[in-house]
Amino acid sequence: MRFLLRKIGFYAIALWAAVTLNFLLPRLLPGNPVDIMVSRLATHGQVSPATRQAIEALLGADTGASMWDQYVQYLGQLLRGDLGVSVAYFPTPVGQVIGQTLPWTIGLVGLATIISFLLGIVLGTAAGWKRGHLLDNIIPGLTMLQSVPYFWLALILLFLFSSTWRIFPIHGGYDVYGTVVGLNWPFIKSVVYYGILPAITIVISSVGGWTLGMRNMMVSTMSEDYILTAEAKGLTPRRIRTWYAARNAVLPSISGFAISLGFVVAGSLVTEQVFSYPGIGTALYQAVNNNDYALMQGIFLVITLSVLGANLIVDLLYGVIDPRTRARG
């Protein structure tokens, strides 16, 4: 119980610090969302001071209030679940924008992250178990793919498979003309079809890191005394590889996987832009371009909660998987 309370207390302080930074950082950026909205309205006529004050109240960017008053107001809105109104998607509330874009990102980036992790663990286990074999020699090539910029790889795949060979669609998240949005098979099939190429981009760019990390940990684990003991007992190589070597070698990768899962909701900004994918990364890009404080804060808050939540769950599970960490904690 003491271990659990200490972990929860640590993450509660981290959450408060993240929320405070989430409030401050957008306000340190140049520009003002109120000025952007006023300039848009000014194209239809002169904007009165009363209208400007109403826009400031609506967007939560009251320039006449002190920073402390804005901070207190911001915390009060968070407690009520009010994330404000988006400038980039005006007059849509921030919560609605996030709710519309987040499922696309979780479906694409989340699934691609899980696939790359599992594939990397399997390849790394096999390469570390049989050092010097063909698979072990392929790992440097996989690792090199990780250093390739996302946008360059995405553009190459887009050119080959969408423009030249026309196997996959060139942009979008689904067929806007041939399907009806909802839980129906034509729409689900269209979403999967449009998401294959962006997912392949993410998997290719990230599988090398998981493979290399698991391979190195397997090599280190193979020299431990308990592996020699298991071999001396006459256990089968498959059992030693799975339950003794791989089970212990995968522990550091689990922590990295938790962080990766937490950042899934951040999306892959470059990949979503290249493929014009309607995810949360695209919404963040629009928010930055329009100095949309409310939307930036809402997206950063969701990212913060997901990262902290994922790390808390893995910290607790780590204590179950490896009791030695709980004893030290």
Coordinates of C-alpha atoms in Angstrom, one line a residue:
M1 CA 0.0 0.0 0.0
R2 CA 2.8 2.4 0.8
F3 CA 4.4 1.7 -2.6
L4 CA 1.0 2.4 -4.3
L5 CA 0.4 5.7 -2.4
R6 CA 3.9 6.9 -3.1
K7 CA 3.5 6.3 -6.8
I8 CA 0.1 8.0 -7.0
G9 CA 1.4 11.0 -5.1
F10 CA 4.4 11.3 -7.4
Y11 CA 2.1 11.2 -10.5
A12 CA -0.4 13.7 -8.9
I13 CA 2.4 16.2 -8.5
A14 CA 3.6 15.6 -12.0
L15 CA 0.1 16.1 -13.3
W16 CA -0.2 19.5 -11.5
A17 CA 3.2 20.6 -12.9
A18 CA 2.2 19.5 -16.4
V19 CA -1.2 21.3 -16.2
T20 CA 0.6 24.5 -15.1
L21 CA 3.1 24.3 -18.0
N22 CA 0.2 23.6 -20.3
F23 CA -1.4 26.9 -19.2
L24 CA 1.8 28.9 -19.5
L25 CA 3.4 27.7 -22.7
P26 CA 0.7 28.7 -25.2
R27 CA 0.6 32.2 -23.7
L28 CA 4.3 32.7 -24.2
L29 CA 3.9 32.2 -27.9
P30 CA 3.7 35.3 -30.1
G31 CA 0.2 36.4 -31.3
N32 CA -3.2 36.4 -29.8
P33 CA -6.2 34.2 -30.7
V34 CA -8.6 37.1 -30.1
D35 CA -6.8 39.2 -32.7
I36 CA -7.1 36.4 -35.2
M37 CA -10.8 36.0 -34.6
V38 CA -11.3 39.8 -34.7
S39 CA -9.5 40.0 -38.0
R40 CA -11.7 37.4 -39.4
L41 CA -14.8 39.2 -38.3
A42 CA -13.4 42.6 -39.5
T43 CA -13.7 41.4 -43.1
H44 CA -17.5 41.6 -42.7
G45 CA -17.5 45.0 -41.0
Q46 CA -16.1 46.9 -38.0
V47 CA -15.8 45.0 -34.8
S48 CA -17.0 46.9 -31.7
P49 CA -15.1 46.8 -28.3
A50 CA -18.1 45.0 -26.8
T51 CA -17.8 42.3 -29.5
R52 CA -14.0 42.0 -28.7
Q53 CA -14.7 41.5 -25.0
A54 CA -17.3 38.8 -25.8
I55 CA -14.7 37.0 -27.9
E56 CA -12.1 37.2 -25.1
A57 CA -14.6 35.7 -22.7
L58 CA -15.6 33.0 -25.2
L59 CA -12.1 32.0 -25.9
G60 CA -10.8 32.2 -22.4
A61 CA -8.2 34.8 -23.4
D62 CA -9.1 37.8 -21.3
T63 CA -6.2 40.1 -22.0
G64 CA -7.3 42.5 -19.3
A65 CA -7.1 39.9 -16.5
S66 CA -3.9 39.1 -14.7
M67 CA -2.1 35.8 -15.3
W68 CA -3.1 34.5 -11.9
D69 CA -6.8 35.2 -12.6
Q70 CA -6.5 33.4 -15.9
Y71 CA -4.8 30.5 -14.2
V72 CA -7.5 30.2 -11.6
Q73 CA -10.2 30.4 -14.3
Y74 CA -8.4 27.8 -16.3
L75 CA -8.3 25.3 -13.4
G76 CA -11.9 25.9 -12.7
Q77 CA -12.8 25.2 -16.3
L78 CA -10.8 22.0 -16.2
L79 CA -12.6 20.8 -13.1
R80 CA -15.9 21.4 -14.9
G81 CA -14.7 19.6 -18.0
D82 CA -14.9 22.8 -20.1
L83 CA -11.9 23.0 -22.4
G84 CA -13.2 26.2 -24.2
V85 CA -14.0 27.0 -27.8
S86 CA -11.6 26.3 -30.7
V87 CA -10.5 29.2 -32.8
A88 CA -9.3 27.0 -35.7
Y89 CA -12.6 25.2 -35.8
F90 CA -14.8 28.0 -34.5
P91 CA -17.4 27.7 -33.0
T92 CA -16.8 24.0 -32.3
P93 CA -15.9 23.3 -28.6
V94 CA -12.4 21.9 -28.0
G95 CA -13.8 18.7 -26.4
Q96 CA -15.8 18.0 -29.6
V97 CA -12.8 18.6 -31.8
I98 CA -10.7 16.2 -29.7
G99 CA -13.5 13.7 -29.6
Q100 CA -13.8 13.7 -33.4
T101 CA -10.0 13.4 -34.2
L102 CA -8.7 11.3 -31.3
P103 CA -10.3 7.9 -32.4
W104 CA -8.6 8.2 -35.8
T105 CA -5.2 8.7 -34.2
I106 CA -5.6 5.9 -31.6
G107 CA -6.8 3.5 -34.3
L108 CA -3.9 4.3 -36.6
V109 CA -0.9 5.1 -34.4
G110 CA -2.0 2.8 -31.5
L111 CA -2.3 -0.2 -33.7
A112 CA 0.9 0.6 -35.6
T113 CA 2.8 1.0 -32.3
I114 CA 1.6 -2.3 -31.0
I115 CA 2.5 -4.1 -34.2
S116 CA 6.0 -2.6 -34.3
F117 CA 6.6 -3.5 -30.6
L118 CA 5.5 -7.1 -30.9
L119 CA 7.3 -7.5 -34.2
G120 CA 10.5 -6.0 -32.7
I121 CA 10.3 -8.2 -29.6
V122 CA 10.0 -11.3 -31.7
L123 CA 12.8 -10.4 -34.1
G124 CA 15.0 -9.2 -31.3
T125 CA 14.5 -12.4 -29.3
A126 CA 15.3 -14.6 -32.3
A127 CA 18.4 -12.5 -33.2
G128 CA 19.7 -12.4 -29.7
W129 CA 19.2 -16.2 -29.2
K130 CA 21.1 -17.0 -32.4
R131 CA 23.8 -14.4 -32.6
G132 CA 25.7 -14.2 -35.9
H133 CA 22.9 -15.8 -38.0
L134 CA 21.2 -14.1 -40.9
L135 CA 18.5 -12.4 -38.9
D136 CA 21.2 -10.9 -36.6
N137 CA 22.9 -9.4 -39.6
I138 CA 19.7 -7.8 -40.8
I139 CA 19.2 -5.7 -37.7
P140 CA 21.6 -2.9 -38.7
G141 CA 19.5 -2.4 -41.8
L142 CA 16.3 -2.2 -39.7
T143 CA 17.9 0.2 -37.3
M144 CA 19.0 2.4 -40.2
L145 CA 15.4 2.7 -41.3
Q146 CA 14.6 4.3 -37.9
S147 CA 16.9 7.2 -38.7
V148 CA 15.1 7.9 -42.0
P149 CA 12.8 11.0 -41.5
Y150 CA 9.1 10.2 -41.2
F151 CA 8.1 12.7 -43.9
W152 CA 10.7 11.4 -46.4
L153 CA 9.7 7.8 -45.9
A154 CA 6.0 8.7 -46.1
L155 CA 6.5 10.6 -49.3
I156 CA 8.5 7.7 -50.9
L157 CA 5.8 5.2 -50.0
L158 CA 3.1 7.6 -51.1
F159 CA 4.8 8.1 -54.5
L160 CA 5.3 4.4 -55.0
F161 CA 2.1 2.8 -53.7
S162 CA -0.4 5.6 -54.3
S163 CA 0.9 7.7 -57.3
T164 CA 2.8 5.2 -59.4
W165 CA 1.2 1.8 -58.7
R166 CA -2.2 3.2 -57.3
I167 CA -2.5 0.4 -54.8
F168 CA -3.6 2.6 -51.9
P169 CA -5.4 6.0 -51.8
I170 CA -3.3 9.1 -51.9
H171 CA -4.9 11.0 -49.0
G172 CA -7.8 11.0 -46.4
G173 CA -9.1 8.7 -43.7
Y174 CA -11.9 7.0 -45.6
D175 CA -13.9 7.2 -48.8
V176 CA -16.1 10.3 -48.3
Y177 CA -18.2 9.6 -51.4
G178 CA -18.8 5.8 -51.3
T179 CA -19.4 5.2 -47.6
V180 CA -21.6 6.4 -44.7
V181 CA -19.8 7.2 -41.4
G182 CA -20.9 4.7 -38.8
L183 CA -20.5 1.2 -37.5
N184 CA -21.1 -0.5 -40.8
W185 CA -18.8 -2.8 -42.8
P186 CA -18.3 -0.6 -45.9
F187 CA -17.1 2.3 -43.7
I188 CA -14.9 0.0 -41.5
K189 CA -13.3 -1.6 -44.6
S190 CA -12.7 1.9 -46.1
V191 CA -11.0 3.1 -42.9
V192 CA -8.7 0.0 -42.8
Y193 CA -7.9 0.4 -46.5
Y194 CA -7.0 4.1 -46.1
G195 CA -4.9 3.5 -42.9
I196 CA -2.7 0.7 -44.2
L197 CA -0.1 2.9 -45.9
P198 CA 0.3 5.4 -43.0
A199 CA 0.5 2.4 -40.6
I200 CA 3.2 0.8 -42.6
T201 CA 5.2 4.0 -42.5
I202 CA 5.1 4.1 -38.7
V203 CA 5.9 0.4 -38.3
I204 CA 8.9 0.6 -40.7
S205 CA 10.2 3.7 -38.9
S206 CA 10.0 2.2 -35.4
V207 CA 10.5 -1.5 -35.5
G208 CA 14.3 -1.3 -35.8
G209 CA 14.6 0.4 -32.4
W210 CA 12.5 -2.3 -30.6
T211 CA 14.4 -5.1 -32.4
L212 CA 17.8 -3.7 -31.5
G213 CA 16.9 -3.0 -27.9
M214 CA 15.5 -6.5 -27.4
R215 CA 18.4 -8.1 -29.2
N216 CA 21.0 -6.4 -26.9
M217 CA 19.1 -7.3 -23.8
M218 CA 18.8 -10.9 -24.9
V219 CA 22.6 -11.1 -25.4
S220 CA 23.1 -9.6 -21.9
T221 CA 20.6 -12.0 -20.4
M222 CA 22.1 -15.1 -22.0
S223 CA 25.3 -14.7 -19.8
E224 CA 23.3 -14.7 -16.5
D225 CA 23.8 -17.5 -14.1
Y226 CA 20.1 -18.5 -14.1
I227 CA 20.4 -19.3 -17.8
L228 CA 23.3 -21.7 -17.1
T229 CA 21.3 -23.2 -14.3
A230 CA 18.3 -23.8 -16.6
E231 CA 20.6 -25.4 -19.2
A232 CA 22.2 -27.6 -16.5
K233 CA 18.7 -28.8 -15.4
G234 CA 18.1 -30.1 -19.0
L235 CA 15.3 -27.7 -19.9
T236 CA 14.4 -27.4 -23.5
P237 CA 16.0 -24.5 -25.5
R238 CA 12.5 -23.2 -26.3
R239 CA 11.5 -23.0 -22.6
I240 CA 14.8 -21.4 -21.7
R241 CA 14.5 -18.8 -24.5
T242 CA 10.9 -17.9 -23.7
W243 CA 10.5 -18.2 -19.9
Y244 CA 14.0 -17.4 -18.7
A245 CA 15.8 -15.2 -21.3
A246 CA 13.1 -13.4 -23.1
R247 CA 10.9 -12.9 -20.1
N248 CA 13.7 -11.0 -18.3
A249 CA 15.1 -9.3 -21.4
V250 CA 11.7 -7.7 -22.3
L251 CA 11.4 -5.8 -19.0
P252 CA 13.2 -2.6 -20.1
S253 CA 11.3 -2.6 -23.4
I254 CA 8.0 -2.6 -21.5
S255 CA 8.8 0.7 -19.9
G256 CA 9.6 2.2 -23.3
F257 CA 6.4 0.7 -24.7
A258 CA 4.4 2.4 -22.0
I259 CA 5.8 5.8 -23.0
S260 CA 5.1 5.0 -26.6
L261 CA 1.5 4.1 -25.9
G262 CA 1.1 7.3 -23.9
F263 CA 2.3 9.4 -26.8
V264 CA -0.1 7.5 -29.2
V265 CA -2.7 10.2 -28.6
A266 CA -0.2 12.8 -29.8
G267 CA -0.4 11.2 -33.2
S268 CA 2.3 11.2 -35.8
L269 CA 2.1 14.9 -36.9
V270 CA 4.2 14.5 -40.0
T271 CA 2.6 11.3 -41.2
E272 CA -0.9 12.7 -40.7
Q273 CA 0.0 15.8 -42.7
V274 CA 1.6 13.9 -45.6
F275 CA -1.4 11.5 -45.9
S276 CA -4.0 14.2 -45.0
Y277 CA -5.2 11.9 -42.2
P278 CA -7.9 13.4 -40.0
G279 CA -6.2 12.7 -36.7
I280 CA -5.3 14.7 -33.6
G281 CA -1.9 15.6 -35.1
T282 CA -3.6 17.5 -37.9
A283 CA -5.8 19.3 -35.3
L284 CA -2.7 20.3 -33.3
Y285 CA -1.1 21.6 -36.5
Q286 CA -4.1 23.8 -37.1
A287 CA -4.1 25.0 -33.5
V288 CA -0.5 26.1 -33.7
N289 CA -1.1 27.9 -37.0
N290 CA -4.1 29.8 -35.6
N291 CA -2.6 30.4 -32.1
D292 CA -5.6 28.5 -30.7
Y293 CA -4.8 28.4 -27.0
A294 CA -7.8 26.4 -26.0
L295 CA -7.3 23.6 -28.6
M296 CA -3.5 23.4 -27.9
Q297 CA -4.2 23.2 -24.1
G298 CA -6.8 20.6 -24.6
I299 CA -4.6 18.4 -26.8
F300 CA -1.6 18.8 -24.5
L301 CA -3.8 17.9 -21.6
V302 CA -5.0 14.7 -23.2
I303 CA -1.4 13.8 -24.1
T304 CA -0.2 14.5 -20.5
L305 CA -3.0 12.4 -19.0
S306 CA -2.3 9.5 -21.4
V307 CA 1.5 9.5 -20.8
L308 CA 1.2 9.8 -17.0
G309 CA -1.6 7.2 -16.9
A310 CA 0.4 4.7 -19.1
N311 CA 3.5 5.2 -17.0
L312 CA 1.6 4.7 -13.7
I313 CA 0.0 1.5 -15.0
V314 CA 3.3 0.1 -16.1
D315 CA 5.0 1.1 -12.9
L316 CA 2.4 -0.8 -10.9
L317 CA 2.6 -3.8 -13.3
Y318 CA 6.4 -3.7 -13.2
G319 CA 6.1 -4.3 -9.4
V320 CA 4.1 -7.4 -10.2
I321 CA 6.3 -8.7 -13.0
D322 CA 9.6 -7.9 -11.1
P323 CA 9.0 -7.9 -7.3
R324 CA 12.6 -6.6 -6.8
T325 CA 11.5 -3.1 -8.0
R326 CA 8.6 -3.1 -5.4
A327 CA 11.0 -4.1 -2.7
R328 CA 13.4 -1.2 -3.6
G329 CA 10.5 1.2 -3.9

